[in-house]
mmCIF file of C-alpha atoms in Angstrom:
data_model
loop_
_atom_site.group_PDB
_atom_site.id
_atom_site.type_symbol
_atom_site.label_atom_id
_atom_site.label_comp_id
_atom_site.label_asym_id
_atom_site.label_seq_id
_atom_site.Cartn_x
_atom_site.Cartn_y
_atom_site.Cartn_z
ATOM 1 C CA UNK T 125 4.500 -14.386 16.380
ATOM 2 C CA UNK T 126 6.469 -17.565 15.711
ATOM 3 C CA UNK T 127 10.023 -17.833 17.010
ATOM 4 C CA UNK T 128 11.792 -17.158 13.760
ATOM 5 C CA UNK T 129 14.947 -15.071 13.945
ATOM 6 C CA UNK T 130 14.910 -11.787 12.041
ATOM 7 C CA UNK T 131 16.884 -13.204 9.117
ATOM 8 C CA UNK T 132 14.628 -16.259 8.963
ATOM 9 C CA UNK T 133 11.465 -14.172 9.025
ATOM 10 C CA UNK T 134 12.738 -11.781 6.363
ATOM 11 C CA UNK T 135 13.492 -14.690 4.034
ATOM 12 C CA UNK T 136 10.187 -16.435 4.772
ATOM 13 C CA UNK T 137 8.151 -13.305 4.117
ATOM 14 C CA UNK T 138 10.054 -12.613 0.884
ATOM 15 C CA UNK T 139 11.615 -9.357 2.051
ATOM 16 C CA UNK T 140 15.189 -9.991 0.854
ATOM 17 C CA UNK T 141 16.463 -8.916 -2.537
ATOM 18 C CA UNK T 142 20.044 -7.603 -2.326
ATOM 19 C CA UNK T 143 22.221 -6.900 0.677
ATOM 20 C CA UNK T 144 25.744 -5.944 1.634
ATOM 21 C CA UNK T 145 25.793 -8.663 4.308
ATOM 22 C CA UNK T 146 27.999 -11.585 3.349
ATOM 23 C CA UNK T 147 25.645 -13.751 5.393
ATOM 24 C CA UNK T 148 22.145 -12.567 6.256
ATOM 25 C CA UNK T 149 22.474 -14.239 9.659
ATOM 26 C CA UNK T 150 24.657 -11.273 10.646
ATOM 27 C CA UNK T 151 21.363 -9.437 11.182
ATOM 28 C CA UNK T 152 20.730 -11.648 14.197
ATOM 29 C CA UNK T 153 23.981 -10.764 15.965
ATOM 30 C CA UNK T 154 23.302 -7.182 17.133
ATOM 31 C CA UNK T 155 20.762 -4.415 17.445
ATOM 32 C CA UNK T 156 20.409 -2.210 14.403
ATOM 33 C CA UNK T 157 19.578 1.448 14.048
ATOM 34 C CA UNK T 158 18.052 1.400 10.586
ATOM 35 C CA UNK T 159 16.681 4.103 8.356
ATOM 36 C CA UNK T 160 14.174 3.892 5.551
ATOM 37 C CA UNK T 161 13.309 6.806 3.294
ATOM 38 C CA UNK T 162 9.873 7.596 1.841
ATOM 39 C CA UNK T 163 9.472 9.779 -1.239
ATOM 40 C CA UNK T 164 6.885 12.550 -1.231
ATOM 41 C CA UNK T 165 7.536 14.029 -4.651
ATOM 42 C CA UNK T 166 4.220 13.442 -6.331
ATOM 43 C CA UNK T 167 1.428 12.704 -3.842
ATOM 44 C CA UNK T 168 0.102 13.484 -0.375
ATOM 45 C CA UNK T 169 -0.569 9.819 0.337
ATOM 46 C CA UNK T 170 1.266 6.527 0.344
ATOM 47 C CA UNK T 171 0.065 3.605 -1.761
ATOM 48 C CA UNK T 172 -0.058 -0.095 -0.988
ATOM 49 C CA UNK T 173 3.300 -0.357 -2.748
ATOM 50 C CA UNK T 174 4.703 1.801 0.062
ATOM 51 C CA UNK T 175 2.818 -0.364 2.544
ATOM 52 C CA UNK T 176 5.096 -3.287 1.679
ATOM 53 C CA UNK T 177 8.058 -1.145 2.763
ATOM 54 C CA UNK T 178 6.287 -0.269 6.008
ATOM 55 C CA UNK T 179 5.790 -3.981 6.693
ATOM 56 C CA UNK T 180 9.521 -4.555 6.214
ATOM 57 C CA UNK T 181 10.209 -1.829 8.774
ATOM 58 C CA UNK T 182 7.640 -3.251 11.181
ATOM 59 C CA UNK T 183 9.364 -6.634 10.988
ATOM 60 C CA UNK T 184 12.621 -5.071 12.148
ATOM 61 C CA UNK T 185 10.791 -3.182 14.903
ATOM 62 C CA UNK T 186 9.117 -6.373 16.178
ATOM 63 C CA UNK T 187 12.571 -7.891 16.556
ATOM 64 C CA UNK T 188 13.689 -5.001 18.754
ATOM 65 C CA UNK T 189 15.547 -2.806 16.258
ATOM 66 C CA UNK T 190 15.303 0.991 16.202
ATOM 67 C CA UNK T 191 13.791 2.852 13.213
ATOM 68 C CA UNK T 192 14.645 6.266 11.846
ATOM 69 C CA UNK T 193 12.016 7.083 9.225
ATOM 70 C CA UNK T 194 13.064 9.667 6.675
ATOM 71 C CA UNK T 195 10.705 11.855 4.663
ATOM 72 C CA UNK T 196 12.475 13.119 1.572
ATOM 73 C CA UNK T 197 11.570 16.769 1.780
ATOM 74 C CA UNK T 198 14.801 17.685 -0.036
ATOM 75 C CA UNK T 199 15.355 14.718 -2.336
ATOM 76 C CA UNK T 200 11.700 14.859 -3.388
ATOM 77 C CA UNK T 201 12.464 18.315 -4.806
ATOM 78 C CA UNK T 202 15.118 16.706 -7.022
ATOM 79 C CA UNK T 203 13.293 13.561 -8.115
ATOM 80 C CA UNK T 204 14.686 10.034 -8.057
ATOM 81 C CA UNK T 205 15.621 8.883 -11.587
ATOM 82 C CA UNK T 206 15.502 5.216 -10.543
ATOM 83 C CA UNK T 207 12.969 3.244 -12.575
ATOM 84 C CA UNK T 208 12.157 6.243 -14.776
ATOM 85 C CA UNK T 209 12.716 6.349 -18.543
ATOM 86 C CA UNK T 210 12.560 10.128 -18.704
ATOM 87 C CA UNK T 211 13.155 13.182 -16.555
ATOM 88 C CA UNK T 212 10.660 13.708 -13.749
ATOM 89 C CA UNK T 213 8.699 16.943 -13.663
ATOM 90 C CA UNK T 214 10.001 18.910 -10.706
ATOM 91 C CA UNK T 215 7.424 19.628 -8.018
ATOM 92 C CA UNK T 216 6.851 22.988 -6.353
ATOM 93 C CA UNK T 217 8.425 23.288 -2.908
ATOM 94 C CA UNK T 218 5.066 24.102 -1.287
ATOM 95 C CA UNK T 219 3.533 20.953 -2.802
ATOM 96 C CA UNK T 220 6.400 18.776 -1.579
ATOM 97 C CA UNK T 221 6.165 20.266 1.920
ATOM 98 C CA UNK T 222 2.437 19.550 2.018
ATOM 99 C CA UNK T 223 2.993 16.012 0.780
ATOM 100 C CA UNK T 224 5.729 15.386 3.352
ATOM 101 C CA UNK T 225 3.482 16.446 6.239
ATOM 102 C CA UNK T 226 0.605 14.248 5.012
ATOM 103 C CA UNK T 227 2.850 11.223 4.515
ATOM 104 C CA UNK T 228 4.401 11.663 7.967
ATOM 105 C CA UNK T 229 0.918 11.505 9.531
ATOM 106 C CA UNK T 230 0.200 8.270 7.649
ATOM 107 C CA UNK T 231 3.501 6.740 8.691
ATOM 108 C CA UNK T 232 2.999 7.597 12.352
ATOM 109 C CA UNK T 233 -0.387 5.866 12.198
ATOM 110 C CA UNK T 234 0.992 2.799 10.419
ATOM 111 C CA UNK T 235 3.824 2.298 12.885
ATOM 112 C CA UNK T 236 1.417 2.806 15.782
ATOM 113 C CA UNK T 237 4.218 3.857 18.102
ATOM 114 C CA UNK T 238 6.551 6.747 18.772
ATOM 115 C CA UNK T 239 9.314 6.695 16.178
ATOM 116 C CA UNK T 240 12.154 8.973 15.138
ATOM 117 C CA UNK T 241 10.833 10.881 12.126
ATOM 118 C CA UNK T 242 13.287 13.037 10.183
ATOM 119 C CA UNK T 243 13.149 15.194 7.055
ATOM 120 C CA UNK T 244 16.318 15.485 4.988
ATOM 121 C CA UNK T 245 15.409 19.062 4.080
ATOM 122 C CA UNK T 246 16.552 20.008 7.579
ATOM 123 C CA UNK T 247 20.193 19.173 6.801
ATOM 124 C CA UNK T 248 20.323 19.587 3.009
ATOM 125 C CA UNK T 249 18.629 22.991 2.668
ATOM 126 C CA UNK T 250 21.679 24.885 3.957
ATOM 127 C CA UNK T 251 24.255 22.819 2.075
ATOM 128 C CA UNK T 252 26.198 25.106 -0.279
ATOM 129 C CA UNK T 253 27.372 24.109 -3.729
ATOM 130 C CA UNK T 254 31.005 24.235 -2.619
ATOM 131 C CA UNK T 255 30.300 22.112 0.453
ATOM 132 C CA UNK T 256 28.449 19.626 -1.720
ATOM 133 C CA UNK T 257 31.280 19.342 -4.237
ATOM 134 C CA UNK T 258 34.123 19.259 -1.669
ATOM 135 C CA UNK T 259 32.584 17.149 1.093
ATOM 136 C CA UNK T 260 30.380 14.804 -0.919
ATOM 137 C CA UNK T 261 31.241 14.881 -4.602
ATOM 138 C CA UNK T 262 34.962 14.248 -4.124
ATOM 139 C CA UNK T 263 34.227 10.812 -2.649
ATOM 140 C CA UNK T 264 32.373 9.554 -5.739
ATOM 141 C CA UNK T 265 33.994 8.173 -8.862
ATOM 142 C CA UNK T 266 32.072 8.833 -12.072
ATOM 143 C CA UNK T 267 32.893 5.417 -13.522
ATOM 144 C CA UNK T 268 30.676 3.241 -11.294
ATOM 145 C CA UNK T 269 27.953 5.898 -11.233
ATOM 146 C CA UNK T 270 27.487 6.007 -15.008
ATOM 147 C CA UNK T 271 27.496 2.195 -15.117
ATOM 148 C CA UNK T 272 24.452 1.888 -12.867
ATOM 149 C CA UNK T 273 21.549 0.484 -14.854
ATOM 150 C CA UNK T 274 19.085 3.329 -14.457
ATOM 151 C CA UNK T 275 21.728 5.924 -15.414
ATOM 152 C CA UNK T 276 23.309 3.882 -18.214
ATOM 153 C CA UNK T 277 19.900 3.224 -19.782
ATOM 154 C CA UNK T 278 19.132 6.928 -19.849
ATOM 155 C CA UNK T 279 22.582 7.820 -21.273
ATOM 156 C CA UNK T 280 22.806 5.073 -23.899
ATOM 157 C CA UNK T 281 21.721 5.476 -27.501
ATOM 158 C CA UNK T 282 17.953 5.801 -27.589
ATOM 159 C CA UNK T 283 17.768 6.887 -23.954
ATOM 160 C CA UNK T 284 16.112 10.121 -22.894
ATOM 161 C CA UNK T 285 19.262 11.426 -21.261
ATOM 162 C CA UNK T 286 19.667 12.565 -17.676
ATOM 163 C CA UNK T 287 20.182 16.019 -16.183
ATOM 164 C CA UNK T 288 22.793 16.797 -13.558
ATOM 165 C CA UNK T 289 19.887 17.465 -11.200
ATOM 166 C CA UNK T 290 18.688 13.853 -11.315
ATOM 167 C CA UNK T 291 22.234 12.511 -11.606
ATOM 168 C CA UNK T 292 23.043 14.182 -8.270
ATOM 169 C CA UNK T 293 20.199 12.365 -6.503
ATOM 170 C CA UNK T 294 22.333 9.361 -5.594
ATOM 171 C CA UNK T 295 24.963 11.607 -3.989
ATOM 172 C CA UNK T 296 22.351 13.345 -1.868
ATOM 173 C CA UNK T 297 20.876 10.039 -0.731
ATOM 174 C CA UNK T 298 24.355 8.817 0.090
ATOM 175 C CA UNK T 299 24.847 11.936 2.218
ATOM 176 C CA UNK T 300 21.581 11.154 4.044
ATOM 177 C CA UNK T 301 23.120 7.881 5.226
ATOM 178 C CA UNK T 302 26.325 9.630 6.324
ATOM 179 C CA UNK T 303 24.391 12.311 8.210
ATOM 180 C CA UNK T 304 22.145 9.782 9.974
ATOM 181 C CA UNK T 305 25.147 7.587 10.778
ATOM 182 C CA UNK T 306 26.899 10.495 12.451
ATOM 183 C CA UNK T 307 23.853 12.044 14.171
ATOM 184 C CA UNK T 308 21.616 9.014 14.890
ATOM 185 C CA UNK T 309 24.128 6.134 14.931
ATOM 186 C CA UNK T 310 22.322 4.588 11.935
ATOM 187 C CA UNK T 311 24.173 1.539 10.649
ATOM 188 C CA UNK T 312 21.675 -0.005 8.209
ATOM 189 C CA UNK T 313 19.567 1.298 5.335
ATOM 190 C CA UNK T 314 16.399 -0.474 4.194
ATOM 191 C CA UNK T 315 15.028 0.269 0.747
ATOM 192 C CA UNK T 316 13.230 -1.050 -2.296
ATOM 193 C CA UNK T 317 15.100 -2.922 -5.013
ATOM 194 C CA UNK T 318 15.146 0.173 -7.239
ATOM 195 C CA UNK T 319 17.216 1.918 -4.545
ATOM 196 C CA UNK T 320 20.094 -0.573 -4.489
ATOM 197 C CA UNK T 321 22.525 1.722 -6.302
ATOM 198 C CA UNK T 322 21.578 4.691 -4.133
ATOM 199 C CA UNK T 323 21.976 2.571 -1.016
ATOM 200 C CA UNK T 324 25.487 1.576 -2.088
ATOM 201 C CA UNK T 325 26.305 5.271 -2.457
ATOM 202 C CA UNK T 326 25.571 5.698 1.234
ATOM 203 C CA UNK T 327 27.458 2.587 2.328
ATOM 204 C CA UNK T 328 30.534 3.671 0.353
ATOM 205 C CA UNK T 329 30.377 7.292 1.530
ATOM 206 C CA UNK T 330 30.152 6.320 5.207
ATOM 207 C CA UNK T 331 33.137 3.990 4.822
ATOM 208 C CA UNK T 332 35.251 6.604 3.010
ATOM 209 C CA UNK T 333 34.472 9.432 5.438
ATOM 210 C CA UNK T 334 34.428 7.571 8.757
ATOM 211 C CA UNK T 335 36.131 4.248 8.105
ATOM 212 C CA UNK T 336 33.084 2.494 9.609
ATOM 213 C CA UNK T 337 31.231 -0.428 8.048
ATOM 214 C CA UNK T 338 27.493 0.019 7.541
ATOM 215 C CA UNK T 339 25.036 -2.060 5.557
ATOM 216 C CA UNK T 340 22.083 -1.951 3.199
ATOM 217 C CA UNK T 341 19.244 -4.356 2.499
ATOM 218 C CA UNK T 342 16.665 -4.022 -0.261
ATOM 219 C CA UNK T 343 13.362 -5.794 -0.707
ATOM 220 C CA UNK T 344 12.060 -7.116 -4.030
ATOM 221 C CA UNK T 345 9.564 -5.317 -6.195
ATOM 222 C CA UNK T 346 6.119 -6.754 -5.424
ATOM 223 C CA UNK T 347 4.533 -8.083 -8.619
ATOM 224 C CA UNK T 348 0.996 -9.065 -9.523
ATOM 225 C CA UNK T 349 1.449 -12.675 -10.679
ATOM 226 C CA UNK T 350 -1.717 -12.533 -12.767
ATOM 227 C CA UNK T 351 -0.385 -9.653 -14.887
ATOM 228 C CA UNK T 352 3.361 -9.634 -14.253
ATOM 229 C CA UNK T 353 3.107 -5.899 -13.543
ATOM 230 C CA UNK T 354 3.990 -3.872 -10.465
ATOM 231 C CA UNK T 355 1.539 -4.652 -7.681
ATOM 232 C CA UNK T 356 -0.751 -1.997 -6.298
ATOM 233 C CA UNK T 357 -3.028 -0.786 -9.056
ATOM 234 C CA UNK T 358 -6.621 -1.474 -10.027
ATOM 235 C CA UNK T 359 -8.583 -0.528 -13.129
ATOM 236 C CA UNK T 360 -9.242 2.814 -11.446
ATOM 237 C CA UNK T 361 -5.530 3.432 -10.809
ATOM 238 C CA UNK T 362 -3.285 3.321 -7.756
ATOM 239 C CA UNK T 363 -4.620 1.962 -4.460
ATOM 240 C CA UNK T 364 -3.989 4.739 -1.940
ATOM 241 C CA UNK T 365 -3.879 4.522 1.843
ATOM 242 C CA UNK T 366 -5.827 7.784 2.142
ATOM 243 C CA UNK T 367 -9.562 6.988 2.254
ATOM 244 C CA UNK T 368 -10.264 10.213 0.354
ATOM 245 C CA UNK T 369 -8.300 8.860 -2.598
ATOM 246 C CA UNK T 370 -9.277 5.196 -2.359
ATOM 247 C CA UNK T 371 -12.434 4.592 -0.326
ATOM 248 C CA UNK T 372 -12.377 1.977 2.403
ATOM 249 C CA UNK T 373 -14.892 -0.039 0.354
ATOM 250 C CA UNK T 374 -12.633 0.003 -2.728
ATOM 251 C CA UNK T 375 -9.605 -0.721 -0.546
ATOM 252 C CA UNK T 376 -11.217 -3.791 1.030
ATOM 253 C CA UNK T 377 -12.556 -5.030 -2.306
ATOM 254 C CA UNK T 378 -9.111 -4.741 -3.891
ATOM 255 C CA UNK T 379 -7.630 -7.179 -1.399
ATOM 256 C CA UNK T 380 -10.697 -9.403 -1.585
ATOM 257 C CA UNK T 381 -10.119 -9.805 -5.319
ATOM 258 C CA UNK T 382 -6.401 -10.626 -5.451
ATOM 259 C CA UNK T 383 -5.614 -13.724 -7.499
ATOM 260 C CA UNK T 384 -5.354 -17.181 -5.969
ATOM 261 C CA UNK T 385 -1.716 -17.666 -6.968
ATOM 262 C CA UNK T 386 -0.563 -14.537 -5.106
ATOM 263 C CA UNK T 387 -2.652 -14.563 -1.938
ATOM 264 C CA UNK T 388 -0.196 -16.635 0.120
ATOM 265 C CA UNK T 389 2.658 -14.225 -0.714
ATOM 266 C CA UNK T 390 0.498 -11.215 0.134
ATOM 267 C CA UNK T 391 -0.480 -12.684 3.496
ATOM 268 C CA UNK T 392 3.230 -12.943 4.316
ATOM 269 C CA UNK T 393 4.096 -9.464 3.050
ATOM 270 C CA UNK T 394 1.110 -7.364 4.097
ATOM 271 C CA UNK T 395 0.061 -8.935 7.406
ATOM 272 C CA UNK T 396 1.821 -9.889 10.628
ATOM 273 C CA UNK T 397 0.138 -13.275 10.857
ATOM 274 C CA UNK T 398 2.774 -15.844 11.700
ATOM 275 C CA UNK T 399 3.908 -18.928 9.819
ATOM 276 C CA UNK T 400 1.476 -21.320 11.512
ATOM 277 C CA UNK T 401 -1.493 -18.980 11.119
ATOM 278 C CA UNK T 402 -0.867 -18.453 7.421
ATOM 279 C CA UNK T 403 -0.286 -22.179 6.865
ATOM 280 C CA UNK T 404 -3.655 -22.956 8.480
ATOM 281 C CA UNK T 405 -5.401 -20.316 6.365
ATOM 282 C CA UNK T 406 -3.902 -21.762 3.196
ATOM 283 C CA UNK T 407 -4.967 -25.300 4.124
ATOM 284 C CA UNK T 408 -8.564 -24.076 4.430
ATOM 285 C CA UNK T 409 -8.191 -22.077 1.224
ATOM 286 C CA UNK T 410 -6.935 -25.063 -0.800
ATOM 287 C CA UNK T 411 -9.897 -27.152 0.360
ATOM 288 C CA UNK T 412 -12.450 -24.619 -0.876
ATOM 289 C CA UNK T 413 -10.972 -21.974 -3.180
ATOM 290 C CA UNK T 414 -14.335 -20.500 -4.274
ATOM 291 C CA UNK T 415 -14.969 -19.445 -0.653
ATOM 292 C CA UNK T 416 -11.800 -17.249 -0.837
ATOM 293 C CA UNK T 417 -11.021 -17.598 2.864
ATOM 294 C CA UNK T 418 -7.421 -16.451 2.283
ATOM 295 C CA UNK T 419 -8.482 -13.303 0.426
ATOM 296 C CA UNK T 420 -11.064 -12.539 3.134
ATOM 297 C CA UNK T 421 -8.466 -12.790 5.887
ATOM 298 C CA UNK T 422 -6.020 -10.690 3.864
ATOM 299 C CA UNK T 423 -8.610 -7.971 3.212
ATOM 300 C CA UNK T 424 -9.614 -7.834 6.871
ATOM 301 C CA UNK T 425 -6.064 -7.741 8.263
ATOM 302 C CA UNK T 426 -4.777 -5.047 5.902
ATOM 303 C CA UNK T 427 -7.886 -2.874 6.230
ATOM 304 C CA UNK T 428 -7.688 -3.156 10.032
ATOM 305 C CA UNK T 429 -4.073 -2.023 10.030
ATOM 306 C CA UNK T 430 -4.576 0.900 7.631
ATOM 307 C CA UNK T 431 -8.089 2.102 8.521
ATOM 308 C CA UNK T 432 -8.819 0.593 11.950
ATOM 309 C CA UNK T 433 -10.740 -2.382 13.282
ATOM 310 C CA UNK T 434 -14.188 -0.762 13.167
ATOM 311 C CA UNK T 435 -13.813 0.019 9.467
ATOM 312 C CA UNK T 436 -12.518 -3.490 8.780
ATOM 313 C CA UNK T 437 -15.475 -5.033 10.617
ATOM 314 C CA UNK T 438 -17.907 -2.855 8.651
ATOM 315 C CA UNK T 439 -16.346 -3.757 5.322
ATOM 316 C CA UNK T 440 -16.365 -7.434 6.265
ATOM 317 C CA UNK T 441 -20.115 -7.243 7.019
ATOM 318 C CA UNK T 442 -20.761 -5.451 3.754
ATOM 319 C CA UNK T 443 -18.760 -7.977 1.717
ATOM 320 C CA UNK T 444 -20.397 -10.953 3.452
ATOM 321 C CA UNK T 445 -23.854 -9.551 2.762
ATOM 322 C CA UNK T 446 -23.229 -8.461 -0.824
ATOM 323 C CA UNK T 447 -21.817 -11.810 -1.808
ATOM 324 C CA UNK T 448 -24.449 -13.932 -0.097
ATOM 325 C CA UNK T 449 -22.650 -15.156 3.022
ATOM 326 C CA UNK T 450 -24.718 -13.181 5.555
ATOM 327 C CA UNK T 451 -28.195 -11.738 5.920
ATOM 328 C CA UNK T 452 -28.905 -8.095 5.143
ATOM 329 C CA UNK T 453 -30.143 -7.710 8.718
ATOM 330 C CA UNK T 454 -26.452 -7.766 9.711
ATOM 331 C CA UNK T 455 -25.962 -4.300 8.205
ATOM 332 C CA UNK T 456 -26.349 -1.144 10.281
ATOM 333 C CA UNK T 457 -27.082 2.366 9.092
ATOM 334 C CA UNK T 458 -23.373 3.271 8.911
ATOM 335 C CA UNK T 459 -22.792 0.274 6.650
ATOM 336 C CA UNK T 460 -25.602 1.373 4.335
ATOM 337 C CA UNK T 461 -24.327 4.942 4.305
ATOM 338 C CA UNK T 462 -20.917 3.607 3.366
ATOM 339 C CA UNK T 463 -22.412 1.523 0.561
ATOM 340 C CA UNK T 464 -24.425 4.504 -0.683
ATOM 341 C CA UNK T 465 -21.163 6.311 -1.473
ATOM 342 C CA UNK T 466 -19.995 3.400 -3.644
ATOM 343 C CA UNK T 467 -23.073 2.029 -5.416
ATOM 344 C CA UNK T 468 -25.709 3.763 -7.566
ATOM 345 C CA UNK T 469 -28.598 5.088 -5.440
ATOM 346 C CA UNK T 470 -32.278 5.465 -6.336
ATOM 347 C CA UNK T 471 -34.677 7.278 -3.994
ATOM 348 C CA UNK T 472 -38.117 5.641 -3.765
ATOM 349 C CA UNK T 473 -41.355 6.616 -1.927
ATOM 350 C CA UNK T 474 -42.501 4.882 1.243
ATOM 351 C CA UNK T 475 -45.517 3.430 -0.571
ATOM 352 C CA UNK T 476 -43.319 2.040 -3.336
ATOM 353 C CA UNK T 477 -45.151 0.382 -6.212
ATOM 354 C CA UNK T 478 -43.883 -1.876 -8.984
ATOM 355 C CA UNK T 479 -43.516 1.136 -11.305
ATOM 356 C CA UNK T 480 -41.253 2.823 -8.738
ATOM 357 C CA UNK T 481 -39.113 -0.303 -8.596
ATOM 358 C CA UNK T 482 -38.881 -0.407 -12.394
ATOM 359 C CA UNK T 483 -37.823 3.252 -12.466
ATOM 360 C CA UNK T 484 -35.184 2.533 -9.813
ATOM 361 C CA UNK T 485 -33.802 -0.408 -11.790
ATOM 362 C CA UNK T 486 -33.338 1.819 -14.829
ATOM 363 C CA UNK T 487 -31.977 4.784 -12.860
ATOM 364 C CA UNK T 488 -29.283 2.639 -11.244
ATOM 365 C CA UNK T 489 -28.289 1.104 -14.600
ATOM 366 C CA UNK T 490 -29.348 -2.401 -13.636
ATOM 367 C CA UNK T 491 -31.404 -2.276 -16.833
ATOM 368 C CA UNK T 492 -31.156 -0.095 -19.942
ATOM 369 C CA UNK T 493 -34.894 0.460 -20.299
ATOM 370 C CA UNK T 494 -38.219 -0.073 -18.531
ATOM 371 C CA UNK T 495 -38.966 -2.937 -20.926
ATOM 372 C CA UNK T 496 -35.714 -4.658 -19.974
ATOM 373 C CA UNK T 497 -36.386 -3.996 -16.274
ATOM 374 C CA UNK T 498 -39.816 -5.657 -16.531
ATOM 375 C CA UNK T 499 -38.225 -8.640 -18.264
ATOM 376 C CA UNK T 500 -35.573 -8.970 -15.535
ATOM 377 C CA UNK T 501 -38.336 -8.895 -12.911
ATOM 378 C CA UNK T 502 -40.456 -11.475 -14.685
ATOM 379 C CA UNK T 503 -37.514 -13.875 -15.056
ATOM 380 C CA UNK T 504 -36.433 -13.570 -11.410
ATOM 381 C CA UNK T 505 -33.153 -11.794 -12.196
ATOM 382 C CA UNK T 506 -33.805 -8.981 -9.684
ATOM 383 C CA UNK T 507 -33.213 -9.374 -5.937
ATOM 384 C CA UNK T 508 -33.854 -6.940 -3.097
ATOM 385 C CA UNK T 509 -32.077 -7.726 0.167
ATOM 386 C CA UNK T 510 -31.240 -11.105 -1.336
ATOM 387 C CA UNK T 511 -34.909 -11.951 -1.929
ATOM 388 C CA UNK T 512 -35.919 -12.753 -5.483
ATOM 389 C CA UNK T 513 -38.450 -10.303 -6.890
ATOM 390 C CA UNK T 514 -41.394 -10.054 -6.960
ATOM 391 C CA UNK T 515 -41.472 -10.540 -3.187
ATOM 392 C CA UNK T 516 -42.310 -8.473 -0.121
ATOM 393 C CA UNK T 517 -39.283 -6.944 1.556
ATOM 394 C CA UNK T 518 -38.452 -4.465 4.290
ATOM 395 C CA UNK T 519 -36.226 -1.415 4.314
ATOM 396 C CA UNK T 520 -33.597 -1.356 7.058
ATOM 397 C CA UNK T 521 -32.828 2.078 8.451
ATOM 398 C CA UNK T 522 -34.370 3.475 5.279
ATOM 399 C CA UNK T 523 -32.145 1.459 2.914
ATOM 400 C CA UNK T 524 -32.286 -1.722 0.838
ATOM 401 C CA UNK T 525 -29.862 -3.338 -1.606
ATOM 402 C CA UNK T 526 -31.121 -4.208 -5.071
ATOM 403 C CA UNK T 527 -29.165 -6.666 -7.197
ATOM 404 C CA UNK T 528 -29.280 -8.042 -10.714
ATOM 405 C CA UNK T 529 -27.575 -11.373 -11.125
ATOM 406 C CA UNK T 530 -24.532 -11.973 -8.911
ATOM 407 C CA UNK T 531 -22.550 -8.769 -8.996
ATOM 408 C CA UNK T 532 -24.574 -5.782 -10.289
ATOM 409 C CA UNK T 533 -25.842 -3.963 -7.212
ATOM 410 C CA UNK T 534 -27.398 -0.659 -6.214
ATOM 411 C CA UNK T 535 -29.033 1.021 -3.236
ATOM 412 C CA UNK T 536 -32.701 1.844 -2.707
ATOM 413 C CA UNK T 537 -33.187 4.746 -0.309
ATOM 414 C CA UNK T 538 -36.541 5.725 1.172
ATOM 415 C CA UNK T 539 -37.603 9.287 0.460
ATOM 416 C CA UNK T 540 -37.951 11.044 3.799
#
């Protein structure tokens, strides 16, 4: 890693949105015990949007600061109104508990080290209404709370309104900061930009109760420059970190296909490559954009971190072969088995004839009819293992890849 200070690296990577620090350089003057909360209200997996937050935390950890990672087992039962136009549907407690446990496993893997992992249900579940009102509520003035954007928008004319349940969320999150300050010596909260108001609730509550100064820092919302929308979704929906929700093939391909204008930012946010390494990648990228060297490095680095180096290597081989940069002989049986879960598959006999190939082309939707399949074959539009048909070819470990044009691909599998 280059010798940037923490504040310099945060600014270079684009991790700074709002902060209570008068000067961000104050981050470089002491060791911080920071906490960052992860919601588990609606899913048993994090998405790549959450991954950006993990990378912020990892930056602090690399600079020697101590993390306390909070799973919102209690606040997830309430639902954060931030960024929502209408009331969230409350989740069942059993579902939230299951989600919390699954997310904690993912986080432990992503941090790749022993970290303090806490669940705010452990200190909020026994909090009585009277304790809440006397010890927390009395420190909050309604005036600034109702002026916060996400609350004001819901309460203004045309808004959907807000229940006391969701309104109380910011007080509970503020109490999380106070509790962790008193029990874990936490003096800094990290969060996304939509949590700025909630973070201030914690900073103010700690000051009022203890007289101590603590701080908050939020990171910007990551946007897809090609669409202007929140980053992290494909045509199929959210990109999950759980391979059962988003396959490793789909995960790798997502990063491989990010737009040229955004890839430099994503290398800074989603990898730990340093300033010189990313600059060198971008020099190569600018010289030959069609080769997509920046996207390839991004896809490999992120897949390696989330799913492991062996998976990243396999997906790199698959991508290189599918898009003509390597020979099909590079693929092993595990690679083909992986591909067979993603691409259409046609089973063919060992003594395959031209009619079998035509049937396979139709079955895998590379052609709409046998007549069209014959025409594609006669015009050289069909390739097997990158060889233009008709041509002799060999199956590898019982598999072959059939392609029409540049991007329409399927798998041929020998019938055992």
